[in-house]
Each structure stands twice: as structure tokens, then as C-alpha cells.
mmCIF file of C-alpha atoms (C1' of nucleotides) in Angstrom:
data_model
loop_
_atom_site.group_PDB
_atom_site.id
_atom_site.type_symbol
_atom_site.label_atom_id
_atom_site.label_comp_id
_atom_site.label_asym_id
_atom_site.label_seq_id
_atom_site.Cartn_x
_atom_site.Cartn_y
_atom_site.Cartn_z
ATOM 1 C CA MET A 1 -4.864 22.599 -44.991
ATOM 2 C CA VAL A 2 -1.363 23.878 -45.615
ATOM 3 C CA ALA A 3 -2.416 24.501 -49.198
ATOM 4 C CA ALA A 4 -5.393 26.544 -48.042
ATOM 5 C CA ALA A 5 -3.134 28.553 -45.756
ATOM 6 C CA VAL A 6 -0.675 29.222 -48.554
ATOM 7 C CA ARG A 7 -3.518 30.298 -50.810
ATOM 8 C CA THR A 8 -4.772 32.926 -48.392
ATOM 9 C CA ILE A 9 -1.265 34.188 -47.694
ATOM 10 C CA GLN A 10 -0.651 34.503 -51.408
ATOM 11 C CA THR A 11 -3.755 36.543 -52.056
ATOM 12 C CA ASP A 12 -4.059 38.580 -48.882
ATOM 13 C CA GLY A 13 -0.645 38.590 -47.272
ATOM 14 C CA ILE A 14 0.759 36.877 -44.233
ATOM 15 C CA ALA A 15 -0.914 39.260 -41.787
ATOM 16 C CA ALA A 16 -4.334 38.242 -43.109
ATOM 17 C CA LEU A 17 -3.727 34.584 -42.363
ATOM 18 C CA THR A 18 -6.431 33.708 -39.894
ATOM 19 C CA LEU A 19 -7.460 30.338 -38.580
ATOM 20 C CA ARG A 20 -11.085 31.333 -39.096
ATOM 21 C CA GLY A 21 -10.344 32.151 -42.717
ATOM 22 C CA VAL A 22 -8.511 28.909 -43.349
ATOM 23 C CA GLY A 23 -11.312 26.992 -41.714
ATOM 24 C CA ALA A 24 -13.967 28.803 -43.728
ATOM 25 C CA SER A 25 -12.145 28.214 -47.003
ATOM 26 C CA LEU A 26 -12.177 24.530 -46.099
ATOM 27 C CA GLY A 27 -15.819 24.605 -45.115
ATOM 28 C CA VAL A 28 -14.976 23.706 -41.555
ATOM 29 C CA SER A 29 -15.087 25.350 -38.164
ATOM 30 C CA ARG A 30 -12.142 27.445 -36.981
ATOM 31 C CA THR A 31 -11.509 25.253 -34.008
ATOM 32 C CA ALA A 32 -11.384 22.145 -36.142
ATOM 33 C CA LEU A 33 -7.788 23.043 -37.108
ATOM 34 C CA TYR A 34 -6.714 22.305 -33.566
ATOM 35 C CA ARG A 35 -7.191 18.595 -34.277
ATOM 36 C CA HIS A 36 -4.346 18.788 -36.821
ATOM 37 C CA PHE A 37 -2.081 21.539 -35.588
ATOM 38 C CA ALA A 38 -1.150 22.493 -32.063
ATOM 39 C CA ASP A 39 -1.624 26.171 -32.811
ATOM 40 C CA LYS A 40 -1.221 28.805 -35.495
ATOM 41 C CA ARG A 41 2.577 28.678 -35.282
ATOM 42 C CA ALA A 42 2.493 24.963 -36.076
ATOM 43 C CA LEU A 43 0.503 25.682 -39.225
ATOM 44 C CA LEU A 44 3.021 28.313 -40.268
ATOM 45 C CA ASP A 45 5.874 25.914 -39.497
ATOM 46 C CA ALA A 46 4.270 23.439 -41.888
ATOM 47 C CA VAL A 47 4.154 26.103 -44.564
ATOM 48 C CA ALA A 48 7.809 26.923 -43.922
ATOM 49 C CA ALA A 49 8.815 23.261 -44.062
ATOM 50 C CA GLU A 50 7.096 22.891 -47.410
ATOM 51 C CA GLY A 51 8.906 26.000 -48.600
ATOM 52 C CA PHE A 52 12.345 24.753 -47.591
ATOM 53 C CA ARG A 53 11.643 21.426 -49.235
ATOM 54 C CA THR A 54 10.811 22.949 -52.604
ATOM 55 C CA LEU A 55 13.668 25.440 -52.260
ATOM 56 C CA LYS A 56 16.090 22.570 -51.782
ATOM 57 C CA ALA A 57 14.642 20.871 -54.871
ATOM 58 C CA SER A 58 15.030 24.070 -56.900
ATOM 59 C CA LEU A 59 18.653 24.472 -55.855
ATOM 60 C CA ASP A 60 19.372 20.819 -56.574
ATOM 61 C CA ASP A 61 17.852 21.097 -60.030
ATOM 62 C CA ALA A 62 19.685 24.301 -60.844
ATOM 63 C CA TRP A 63 23.019 22.816 -59.798
ATOM 64 C CA THR A 64 22.460 19.583 -61.694
ATOM 65 C CA ALA A 65 21.330 21.330 -64.850
ATOM 66 C CA ALA A 66 24.184 23.852 -64.902
ATOM 67 C CA SER A 67 27.226 22.955 -66.967
ATOM 68 C CA PRO A 68 30.441 22.593 -64.980
ATOM 69 C CA GLY A 69 32.848 25.487 -64.845
ATOM 70 C CA PRO A 70 33.649 28.576 -62.776
ATOM 71 C CA ARG A 71 30.155 30.002 -63.386
ATOM 72 C CA ARG A 72 28.265 26.946 -62.294
ATOM 73 C CA MET A 73 27.183 28.394 -58.958
ATOM 74 C CA ASP A 74 25.508 31.353 -60.666
ATOM 75 C CA ALA A 75 22.641 29.093 -61.651
ATOM 76 C CA MET A 76 22.010 28.264 -58.016
ATOM 77 C CA GLY A 77 22.120 31.893 -56.992
ATOM 78 C CA LEU A 78 19.591 32.838 -59.625
ATOM 79 C CA ALA A 79 17.395 29.880 -58.742
ATOM 80 C CA TYR A 80 17.401 30.992 -55.114
ATOM 81 C CA VAL A 81 16.203 34.504 -55.871
ATOM 82 C CA ARG A 82 13.708 33.209 -58.408
ATOM 83 C CA PHE A 83 12.246 30.887 -55.783
ATOM 84 C CA ALA A 84 11.753 33.820 -53.413
ATOM 85 C CA LEU A 85 10.081 35.915 -56.120
ATOM 86 C CA GLU A 86 7.813 33.105 -57.257
ATOM 87 C CA HIS A 87 6.860 31.937 -53.756
ATOM 88 C CA PRO A 88 6.860 35.148 -51.725
ATOM 89 C CA SER A 89 4.350 33.797 -49.222
ATOM 90 C CA HIS A 90 6.414 30.722 -48.491
ATOM 91 C CA TYR A 91 9.607 32.727 -48.366
ATOM 92 C CA ARG A 92 8.184 35.253 -45.916
ATOM 93 C CA VAL A 93 6.983 32.544 -43.574
ATOM 94 C CA MET A 94 10.284 30.684 -43.858
ATOM 95 C CA PHE A 95 12.121 33.708 -42.519
ATOM 96 C CA SER A 96 9.455 35.228 -40.338
ATOM 97 C CA GLY A 97 11.927 35.376 -37.498
ATOM 98 C CA ASP A 98 10.306 34.766 -34.111
ATOM 99 C CA GLY A 99 11.416 31.295 -33.083
ATOM 100 C CA ALA A 100 12.794 28.493 -35.183
ATOM 101 C CA GLY A 101 10.739 25.321 -35.052
ATOM 102 C CA ALA A 102 12.457 21.963 -35.189
ATOM 103 C CA VAL A 103 11.013 20.771 -38.490
ATOM 104 C CA LYS A 104 11.667 24.126 -40.058
ATOM 105 C CA ASP A 105 15.307 23.995 -39.060
ATOM 106 C CA ASP A 106 15.695 20.481 -40.318
ATOM 107 C CA ARG A 107 14.479 21.366 -43.784
ATOM 108 C CA ALA A 108 16.451 24.603 -43.743
ATOM 109 C CA THR A 109 19.628 22.757 -42.928
ATOM 110 C CA GLN A 110 19.084 20.401 -45.843
ATOM 111 C CA ALA A 111 18.648 23.299 -48.257
ATOM 112 C CA PHE A 112 21.754 24.947 -46.829
ATOM 113 C CA GLN A 113 23.704 21.738 -47.271
ATOM 114 C CA VAL A 114 23.099 21.848 -51.036
ATOM 115 C CA LEU A 115 24.967 25.141 -51.072
ATOM 116 C CA VAL A 116 27.807 23.853 -48.924
ATOM 117 C CA ASP A 117 28.250 20.794 -51.153
ATOM 118 C CA ALA A 118 28.293 22.937 -54.282
ATOM 119 C CA ILE A 119 30.968 25.136 -52.755
ATOM 120 C CA ALA A 120 33.107 22.133 -51.888
ATOM 121 C CA ALA A 121 32.759 20.886 -55.454
ATOM 122 C CA GLN A 122 33.776 24.223 -56.926
ATOM 123 C CA GLN A 123 36.766 24.386 -54.609
ATOM 124 C CA LYS A 124 37.830 20.890 -55.607
ATOM 125 C CA ALA A 125 37.558 21.870 -59.265
ATOM 126 C CA GLY A 126 39.810 24.839 -58.561
ATOM 127 C CA HIS A 127 37.121 27.405 -59.290
ATOM 128 C CA MET A 128 36.759 28.865 -55.843
ATOM 129 C CA ARG A 129 39.081 30.031 -53.096
ATOM 130 C CA ARG A 130 39.548 27.457 -50.378
ATOM 131 C CA ASP A 131 38.044 29.296 -47.452
ATOM 132 C CA ASP A 132 35.978 27.374 -44.949
ATOM 133 C CA PRO A 133 32.971 26.134 -46.969
ATOM 134 C CA HIS A 134 30.539 26.848 -44.157
ATOM 135 C CA GLN A 135 31.631 30.451 -43.788
ATOM 136 C CA LEU A 136 31.604 30.908 -47.534
ATOM 137 C CA ALA A 137 28.132 29.422 -47.696
ATOM 138 C CA LEU A 138 26.864 31.846 -45.072
ATOM 139 C CA TYR A 139 28.316 34.713 -47.072
ATOM 140 C CA ILE A 140 26.719 33.578 -50.331
ATOM 141 C CA TRP A 141 23.451 32.948 -48.546
ATOM 142 C CA SER A 142 23.570 36.490 -47.165
ATOM 143 C CA VAL A 143 23.949 37.912 -50.657
ATOM 144 C CA VAL A 144 21.031 36.089 -52.260
ATOM 145 C CA HIS A 145 18.889 36.452 -49.148
ATOM 146 C CA GLY A 146 19.561 40.177 -49.146
ATOM 147 C CA VAL A 147 18.544 40.542 -52.788
ATOM 148 C CA ALA A 148 15.424 38.437 -52.200
ATOM 149 C CA MET A 149 14.312 40.329 -49.105
ATOM 150 C CA LEU A 150 14.849 43.792 -50.571
ATOM 151 C CA ALA A 151 12.833 42.742 -53.609
ATOM 152 C CA LEU A 152 10.028 41.202 -51.562
ATOM 153 C CA ASP A 153 9.820 44.179 -49.231
ATOM 154 C CA GLY A 154 9.495 46.538 -52.176
ATOM 155 C CA ARG A 155 12.748 48.283 -51.368
ATOM 156 C CA LEU A 156 14.159 48.200 -54.893
ATOM 157 C CA PRO A 157 13.538 51.196 -57.169
ATOM 158 C CA PRO A 158 10.705 50.483 -59.627
ATOM 159 C CA THR A 159 13.181 50.747 -62.497
ATOM 160 C CA VAL A 160 15.288 47.893 -61.166
ATOM 161 C CA ASP A 161 14.391 44.331 -62.053
ATOM 162 C CA ALA A 162 15.088 41.968 -59.169
ATOM 163 C CA MET A 163 16.484 39.231 -61.385
ATOM 164 C CA ASP A 164 18.830 41.727 -63.061
ATOM 165 C CA LEU A 165 20.123 42.693 -59.638
ATOM 166 C CA ALA A 166 20.447 39.016 -58.810
ATOM 167 C CA ALA A 167 22.522 38.491 -61.947
ATOM 168 C CA LEU A 168 24.774 41.422 -61.135
ATOM 169 C CA ALA A 169 25.131 40.201 -57.566
ATOM 170 C CA ASN A 170 26.118 36.726 -58.710
ATOM 171 C CA GLU A 171 28.694 38.166 -61.097
ATOM 172 C CA ARG A 172 30.331 40.324 -58.411
ATOM 173 C CA LEU A 173 29.979 37.539 -55.880
ATOM 174 C CA ARG A 174 31.837 35.079 -58.096
ATOM 175 C CA THR A 175 34.597 37.576 -58.811
ATOM 176 C CA GLY A 176 35.067 38.093 -55.090
ATOM 177 C CA ILE A 177 35.453 34.444 -54.182
ATOM 178 C CA LYS A 178 37.209 32.964 -57.215
ATOM 179 C CA ALA A 179 40.326 30.930 -56.644
ATOM 180 C CA MET B 1 5.301 58.147 -27.800
ATOM 181 C CA VAL B 2 7.665 56.774 -30.391
ATOM 182 C CA ALA B 3 10.126 56.130 -27.587
ATOM 183 C CA ALA B 4 7.501 54.184 -25.651
ATOM 184 C CA ALA B 5 6.708 52.150 -28.752
ATOM 185 C CA VAL B 6 10.373 51.372 -29.327
ATOM 186 C CA ARG B 7 10.741 50.353 -25.709
ATOM 187 C CA THR B 8 7.949 47.795 -25.896
ATOM 188 C CA ILE B 9 9.187 46.434 -29.221
ATOM 189 C CA GLN B 10 12.652 46.050 -27.746
ATOM 190 C CA THR B 11 11.498 44.096 -24.748
ATOM 191 C CA ASP B 12 8.564 42.130 -26.141
ATOM 192 C CA GLY B 13 9.048 42.046 -29.892
ATOM 193 C CA ILE B 14 7.258 43.754 -32.719
ATOM 194 C CA ALA B 15 4.231 41.460 -32.573
ATOM 195 C CA ALA B 16 3.534 42.543 -28.992
ATOM 196 C CA LEU B 17 3.362 46.195 -29.946
ATOM 197 C CA THR B 18 -0.149 47.199 -29.005
ATOM 198 C CA LEU B 19 -1.719 50.631 -28.891
ATOM 199 C CA ARG B 20 -3.250 49.722 -25.551
ATOM 200 C CA GLY B 21 0.203 48.819 -24.256
ATOM 201 C CA VAL B 22 1.811 52.007 -25.495
ATOM 202 C CA GLY B 23 -1.027 54.011 -24.031
ATOM 203 C CA ALA B 24 -0.784 52.252 -20.697
ATOM 204 C CA SER B 25 2.986 52.720 -20.496
ATOM 205 C CA LEU B 26 2.314 56.428 -20.972
ATOM 206 C CA GLY B 27 -0.464 56.482 -18.402
ATOM 207 C CA VAL B 28 -2.986 57.406 -21.038
ATOM 208 C CA SER B 29 -5.975 55.852 -22.754
ATOM 209 C CA ARG B 30 -5.455 53.686 -25.849
ATOM 210 C CA THR B 31 -7.581 55.929 -27.999
ATOM 211 C CA ALA B 32 -5.603 59.000 -27.014
ATOM 212 C CA LEU B 33 -2.928 57.959 -29.500
ATOM 213 C CA TYR B 34 -5.315 58.714 -32.340
ATOM 214 C CA ARG B 35 -4.860 62.416 -31.627
ATOM 215 C CA HIS B 36 -1.216 62.122 -32.652
ATOM 216 C CA PHE B 37 -1.124 59.300 -35.182
ATOM 217 C CA ALA B 38 -3.647 58.393 -37.841
ATOM 218 C CA ASP B 39 -3.377 54.710 -36.986
ATOM 219 C CA LYS B 40 -0.961 52.035 -35.842
ATOM 220 C CA ARG B 41 0.902 52.053 -39.172
ATOM 221 C CA ALA B 42 1.623 55.739 -38.740
ATOM 222 C CA LEU B 43 3.201 55.028 -35.365
ATOM 223 C CA LEU B 44 5.361 52.311 -36.901
ATOM 224 C CA ASP B 45 6.297 54.651 -39.752
ATOM 225 C CA ALA B 46 7.522 57.126 -37.169
ATOM 226 C CA VAL B 47 9.657 54.404 -35.583
ATOM 227 C CA ALA B 48 11.037 53.519 -39.017
ATOM 228 C CA ALA B 49 11.792 57.140 -39.843
ATOM 229 C CA GLU B 50 13.720 57.496 -36.595
ATOM 230 C CA GLY B 51 15.595 54.330 -37.456
ATOM 231 C CA PHE B 52 16.614 55.488 -40.901
ATOM 232 C CA ARG B 53 17.722 58.814 -39.483
ATOM 233 C CA THR B 54 20.073 57.256 -36.956
ATOM 234 C CA LEU B 55 21.239 54.697 -39.526
ATOM 235 C CA LYS B 56 22.208 57.508 -41.872
ATOM 236 C CA ALA B 57 24.090 59.192 -39.040
ATOM 237 C CA SER B 58 25.929 55.959 -38.224
ATOM 238 C CA LEU B 59 26.972 55.471 -41.838
ATOM 239 C CA ASP B 60 28.063 59.088 -42.131
ATOM 240 C CA ASP B 61 30.159 58.805 -38.997
ATOM 241 C CA ALA B 62 31.743 55.540 -40.084
ATOM 242 C CA TRP B 63 32.670 56.941 -43.470
ATOM 243 C CA THR B 64 34.056 60.162 -42.034
ATOM 244 C CA ALA B 65 36.091 58.410 -39.376
ATOM 245 C CA ALA B 66 37.580 55.803 -41.716
ATOM 246 C CA SER B 67 40.961 56.591 -43.199
ATOM 247 C CA PRO B 68 41.012 56.880 -47.004
ATOM 248 C CA GLY B 69 42.077 53.926 -49.080
ATOM 249 C CA PRO B 70 40.664 50.856 -50.801
ATOM 250 C CA ARG B 71 39.306 49.535 -47.495
ATOM 251 C CA ARG B 72 37.459 52.670 -46.519
ATOM 252 C CA MET B 73 34.020 51.271 -47.360
ATOM 253 C CA ASP B 74 34.489 48.345 -44.987
ATOM 254 C CA ALA B 75 33.874 50.664 -42.065
ATOM 255 C CA MET B 76 30.471 51.566 -43.479
ATOM 256 C CA GLY B 77 29.547 47.953 -44.058
ATOM 257 C CA LEU B 78 30.425 47.028 -40.506
ATOM 258 C CA ALA B 79 28.593 50.064 -39.168
ATOM 259 C CA TYR B 80 25.484 49.001 -41.073
ATOM 260 C CA VAL B 81 25.396 45.514 -39.612
ATOM 261 C CA ARG B 82 26.258 46.844 -36.169
ATOM 262 C CA PHE B 83 23.320 49.231 -36.357
ATOM 263 C CA ALA B 84 20.972 46.363 -37.161
ATOM 264 C CA LEU B 85 22.312 44.277 -34.276
ATOM 265 C CA GLU B 86 22.157 47.138 -31.807
ATOM 266 C CA HIS B 87 18.721 48.378 -32.876
ATOM 267 C CA PRO B 88 16.914 45.211 -33.890
ATOM 268 C CA SER B 89 13.468 46.658 -33.130
ATOM 269 C CA HIS B 90 14.048 49.688 -35.314
ATOM 270 C CA TYR B 91 15.584 47.586 -38.047
ATOM 271 C CA ARG B 92 12.686 45.146 -38.110
ATOM 272 C CA VAL B 93 10.132 47.910 -38.396
ATOM 273 C CA MET B 94 12.205 49.684 -41.049
ATOM 274 C CA PHE B 95 11.952 46.632 -43.281
ATOM 275 C CA SER B 96 8.629 45.242 -42.171
ATOM 276 C CA GLY B 97 7.547 45.039 -45.795
ATOM 277 C CA ASP B 98 3.847 45.753 -46.223
ATOM 278 C CA GLY B 99 3.633 49.197 -47.762
ATOM 279 C CA ALA B 100 6.248 51.919 -47.809
ATOM 280 C CA GLY B 101 5.122 55.147 -46.190
ATOM 281 C CA ALA B 102 6.244 58.446 -47.652
ATOM 282 C CA VAL B 103 8.275 59.634 -44.677
ATOM 283 C CA LYS B 104 9.848 56.244 -44.336
ATOM 284 C CA ASP B 105 10.981 56.292 -47.946
ATOM 285 C CA ASP B 106 12.328 59.792 -47.660
ATOM 286 C CA ARG B 107 14.605 58.875 -44.798
ATOM 287 C CA ALA B 108 15.535 55.600 -46.403
ATOM 288 C CA THR B 109 16.584 57.371 -49.585
ATOM 289 C CA GLN B 110 18.819 59.686 -47.587
ATOM 290 C CA ALA B 111 20.547 56.780 -45.894
ATOM 291 C CA PHE B 112 20.944 55.050 -49.248
ATOM 292 C CA GLN B 113 22.461 58.210 -50.715
ATOM 293 C CA VAL B 114 25.315 58.058 -48.205
ATOM 294 C CA LEU B 115 26.236 54.712 -49.710
ATOM 295 C CA VAL B 116 25.970 55.958 -53.294
ATOM 296 C CA ASP B 117 28.167 58.950 -52.512
ATOM 297 C CA ALA B 118 30.779 56.776 -50.856
ATOM 298 C CA ILE B 119 30.856 54.525 -53.904
ATOM 299 C CA ALA B 120 31.332 57.476 -56.220
ATOM 300 C CA ALA B 121 34.200 58.670 -54.049
ATOM 301 C CA GLN B 122 35.903 55.286 -54.091
ATOM 302 C CA GLN B 123 35.513 55.091 -57.844
ATOM 303 C CA LYS B 124 37.028 58.535 -58.270
ATOM 304 C CA ALA B 125 39.952 57.514 -56.081
ATOM 305 C CA GLY B 126 40.476 54.491 -58.317
ATOM 306 C CA HIS B 127 39.606 51.982 -55.603
ATOM 307 C CA MET B 128 36.437 50.586 -57.116
ATOM 308 C CA ARG B 129 35.298 49.392 -60.528
ATOM 309 C CA ARG B 130 33.326 52.017 -62.394
ATOM 310 C CA ASP B 131 29.986 50.257 -62.644
ATOM 311 C CA ASP B 132 26.831 52.283 -62.260
ATOM 312 C CA PRO B 133 26.991 53.548 -58.651
ATOM 313 C CA HIS B 134 23.292 52.946 -58.063
ATOM 314 C CA GLN B 135 23.455 49.331 -59.146
ATOM 315 C CA LEU B 136 26.609 48.819 -57.145
ATOM 316 C CA ALA B 137 24.939 50.402 -54.137
ATOM 317 C CA LEU B 138 21.972 48.043 -54.402
ATOM 318 C CA TYR B 139 24.362 45.111 -54.526
ATOM 319 C CA ILE B 140 26.306 46.241 -51.488
ATOM 320 C CA TRP B 141 23.072 46.967 -49.665
ATOM 321 C CA SER B 142 21.888 43.455 -50.432
ATOM 322 C CA VAL B 143 25.001 41.961 -48.882
ATOM 323 C CA VAL B 144 24.859 43.855 -45.601
ATOM 324 C CA HIS B 145 21.071 43.598 -45.417
ATOM 325 C CA GLY B 146 21.328 39.849 -45.935
ATOM 326 C CA VAL B 147 23.854 39.459 -43.134
ATOM 327 C CA ALA B 148 21.763 41.650 -40.853
ATOM 328 C CA MET B 149 18.500 39.838 -41.533
ATOM 329 C CA LEU B 150 19.939 36.349 -41.136
ATOM 330 C CA ALA B 151 21.465 37.415 -37.848
ATOM 331 C CA LEU B 152 18.287 39.081 -36.568
ATOM 332 C CA ASP B 153 16.130 36.120 -37.579
ATOM 333 C CA GLY B 154 18.406 33.735 -35.706
ATOM 334 C CA ARG B 155 19.376 31.905 -38.868
ATOM 335 C CA LEU B 156 23.116 31.911 -38.172
ATOM 336 C CA PRO B 157 24.628 28.900 -36.398
ATOM 337 C CA PRO B 158 25.231 29.653 -32.710
ATOM 338 C CA THR B 159 28.960 29.270 -33.255
ATOM 339 C CA VAL B 160 29.045 32.085 -35.800
ATOM 340 C CA ASP B 161 29.422 35.662 -34.637
ATOM 341 C CA ALA B 162 27.387 38.026 -36.784
ATOM 342 C CA MET B 163 30.098 40.687 -36.817
ATOM 343 C CA ASP B 164 32.681 38.117 -37.887
ATOM 344 C CA LEU B 165 30.452 37.160 -40.801
ATOM 345 C CA ALA B 166 30.014 40.846 -41.575
ATOM 346 C CA ALA B 167 33.788 41.261 -41.676
ATOM 347 C CA LEU B 168 34.219 38.282 -43.976
ATOM 348 C CA ALA B 169 31.402 39.561 -46.185
ATOM 349 C CA ASN B 170 33.007 42.967 -46.464
ATOM 350 C CA GLU B 171 36.351 41.413 -47.353
ATOM 351 C CA ARG B 172 34.893 39.270 -50.160
ATOM 352 C CA LEU B 173 32.630 42.106 -51.234
ATOM 353 C CA ARG B 174 35.575 44.467 -51.656
ATOM 354 C CA THR B 175 37.562 41.885 -53.604
ATOM 355 C CA GLY B 176 34.639 41.426 -55.966
ATOM 356 C CA ILE B 177 34.192 45.084 -56.812
ATOM 357 C CA LYS B 178 37.735 46.438 -56.706
ATOM 358 C CA ALA B 179 38.960 48.412 -59.714
ATOM 359 C "C1'" DA C 1 -7.098 70.877 -28.297
ATOM 360 C "C1'" DC C 2 -6.854 66.733 -25.831
ATOM 361 C "C1'" DC C 3 -8.705 62.876 -23.504
ATOM 362 C "C1'" DT C 4 -12.272 59.255 -22.028
ATOM 363 C "C1'" DG C 5 -15.606 55.113 -22.029
ATOM 364 C "C1'" DA C 6 -18.461 52.366 -24.464
ATOM 365 C "C1'" DA C 7 -19.107 49.911 -28.523
ATOM 366 C "C1'" DC C 8 -18.010 47.309 -32.927
ATOM 367 C "C1'" DA C 9 -15.949 43.894 -35.550
ATOM 368 C "C1'" DC C 10 -12.423 41.228 -35.327
ATOM 369 C "C1'" DC C 11 -8.487 37.843 -33.366
ATOM 370 C "C1'" DG C 12 -6.284 32.952 -31.152
ATOM 371 C "C1'" DT C 13 -7.368 29.579 -27.911
ATOM 372 C "C1'" DT C 14 -9.974 26.547 -24.627
ATOM 373 C "C1'" DC C 15 -13.480 23.458 -23.397
ATOM 374 C "C1'" DA C 16 -17.623 20.991 -22.663
ATOM 375 C "C1'" DA C 17 -20.528 18.741 -25.657
ATOM 376 C "C1'" DG C 18 -22.006 16.298 -29.644
ATOM 377 C "C1'" DT C 19 -21.618 12.276 -33.662
ATOM 378 C "C1'" DA D 1 -11.392 10.266 -34.021
ATOM 379 C "C1'" DC D 2 -13.267 14.455 -35.579
ATOM 380 C "C1'" DC D 3 -16.086 18.398 -35.306
ATOM 381 C "C1'" DT D 4 -19.108 22.169 -33.147
ATOM 382 C "C1'" DG D 5 -20.755 26.393 -30.392
ATOM 383 C "C1'" DA D 6 -20.138 29.168 -26.735
ATOM 384 C "C1'" DA D 7 -16.967 31.574 -24.063
ATOM 385 C "C1'" DC D 8 -12.582 34.081 -22.685
ATOM 386 C "C1'" DA D 9 -9.170 37.388 -23.104
ATOM 387 C "C1'" DC D 10 -7.418 39.966 -26.272
ATOM 388 C "C1'" DC D 11 -6.925 43.243 -30.716
ATOM 389 C "C1'" DG D 12 -7.473 48.095 -33.807
ATOM 390 C "C1'" DT D 13 -10.696 51.573 -34.639
ATOM 391 C "C1'" DT D 14 -14.762 54.727 -34.234
ATOM 392 C "C1'" DC D 15 -17.566 57.942 -31.962
ATOM 393 C "C1'" DA D 16 -20.306 60.528 -28.867
ATOM 394 C "C1'" DA D 17 -19.228 62.801 -24.848
ATOM 395 C "C1'" DG D 18 -16.551 65.227 -21.510
ATOM 396 C "C1'" DT D 19 -12.842 69.203 -19.780
#
DNA sequence: ACCTGAACACCGTTCAAGT
DNA sequence: ACCTGAACACCGTTCAAGT
């Protein structure tokens, strides 16, 4: 069900996500979805939860794979933007604003925690200034989220590659918060 | 008409913006709007254009009022985030994704140019590293846009003040791009 | 020129009813 | 337990018709 929803969002955009459509693509009545989800929001929350789960995994992998050193966090920053570019439908739903469901927030917090932990590690290793890790994490999150959203909303000039901007952003970001 | 649309978006959110509602709040039939706007998108484009116009004015004012020096750009960064917080309905519509209308892009480019010009000025004054101003502008835009979007989407912890985060972001941002 | 009412093809959601 | 069809209260949009 969630998979079917993601599929339609991917091909036709989030606005085209309709319970009737999801039902039809599953060969089932529209109202049948109400046996599994309270309403449309609940379906979207499930999509968002799945998104935050795979985002967390991506960040974890990037951090683990990166070799230690002052540039280690760059890998996570790039992985974040890459996730948004490769899963635009998930990403859009994850930050669709409105209200924040409980599940959604839970998963989001876990993904955020990966960032906070990485910051603490870099500080301990003497690679990053010892500001409050939570505040620093919010700042870093803002940077990569900003790059991701501008790219997804088609706000970057056609000549600019989103991942190039992400690389530049990570470079400047690191310079600004180094120890 | 645009004012009526903005009013409803402000009170009830962008999803509740309905042509019938706008018409009713103007004491006019829903279909009457089609004499003035091609469709709903055109109405939203008009809202976005108005938003970009006032954003440009805010940035201009902030830059003009700020005293020269290495910290001069901070005023613009804070003004940007403040605009988003004070005009959330406009801001949401301005970056609602989908497709980019021509008018919308025109105004957006003008607002963006204020940033590019400010960067060039800071570079000339020896306060900022001489990277390509356009790339630098996209980076700075990403930072403030990220802060604004996280704040508007309720993604910041309740304990965190959005303007405080904006101030921290500007501080780290400046450190990362200083000459 | 500007507005109206009816109509069309959609929505999400509810509910009685089926197996 | 799971699904269905009809129904309700909405949408955006079109169009013939009014002044």
C-alpha cells in the first residue's frame, strides 16, 4: 500500500496522490484503504516514516564508510542531499509541513540523532568547534535541507548541478565550524 | 483579490485556499475570478510575485540600513528569515514547488540579485572570499532558506527560537566565507 | 466588460450492507 | 476481518446565458 502510494507520487507528484488511484492500482476499492489507515494523512505519515528510516540508514552508512578526519562529516552532508534528490517523493512528504504525526517525529528524531552523534565525535576528535551539538546540528541540517529544497523545487539555475552546490556548501560549512 | 487570497491562506493555510472561498469573501461568485485570472495557479503566482517583491524590498532595506563592515551581510540574512516568519503564507506559496511561472521567476531573480550584489560589494571591500558570487549566493540562500523552511514546517524543537538559530547560522556562515 | 447558475468530472470520507 | 456501492459535502473548471 505504502509502496503503491510512493509509486504514484513518484510518477505524478504529491498533489496527484489520490486514495482512489492507490486503490485502483491495487485492484481494490477506494474505501478499502480505510481498513488499514485512518485517513489520507495516515497514509502519508507512513510514507514519511519510511523515508526517515531510509534516510537514517543512508546517513549511518555514509558516516561509517567515511575515513576519519576533519572532512568526515562531508560524506554525511552529501549523502543527505543525495537522498533528497533520489527520493524526492519521500522527501516532499517528510517535510510537507501541516502537522507532525507521532511516528513521523519518532523516525525524524532518530535520523537527527545520527547527525548529533557525528558532531559530538568530531568535536571529541578536535575537528569541530565545541558549540552546543544540538544547535550545531540544527545549523548543519538547515544548510543541507536548504540545498535539497531549492533543488527539488526547481529553484536552482539549470546550469547548476545540485550535488556540486552540495559539495560547495559542505566545504564552506566545514570551514565555518572547524575547531 | 490577491489580498483576499492571502488573508484566507494566513488564517486557514494554503490547502484551504479555495476559489469559492475567495469569491465568497469578496461577495462574488466563484467563477467570477476567471475574468481576472486564468486559473487557480495564476492566482497563486500573483501571491508569489507579491511576496518576492516585498522580500526584495526587505533585503534592500536591511542592506542599506546596515553599517559597512564584515558583518554587514548578517542583517540581510536575518531580514530574510524574518520575512519568512512574518509572511509564512506568502513564503509557502513562493516556494510551493510545482512549476515556476514566468512572473514569479522574474521577481525571484530580482530578489536574488540583491544578494549577489551584496556579495560582490563585500568581496570588493575585502570582507569575503572571492569565490564566484553566484555560487556563493546560492550557498547563502540555501542556508537562510533551510532555516526558514524548518521553522515554517515546525521542525525546530519548541525550545529553539527560529531567529536565534538564524543568528547562529549567520555567524557560522560568515566565518565560513570570510576572506 | 463583467458576472451568474447549472453542469461536469473529480475529490476525501462515511455508512449500511455484503462475504 | 475485509471489502463494496451508494451517498454526502466538497473541489476546479467550463459554458451558455444574462446585464
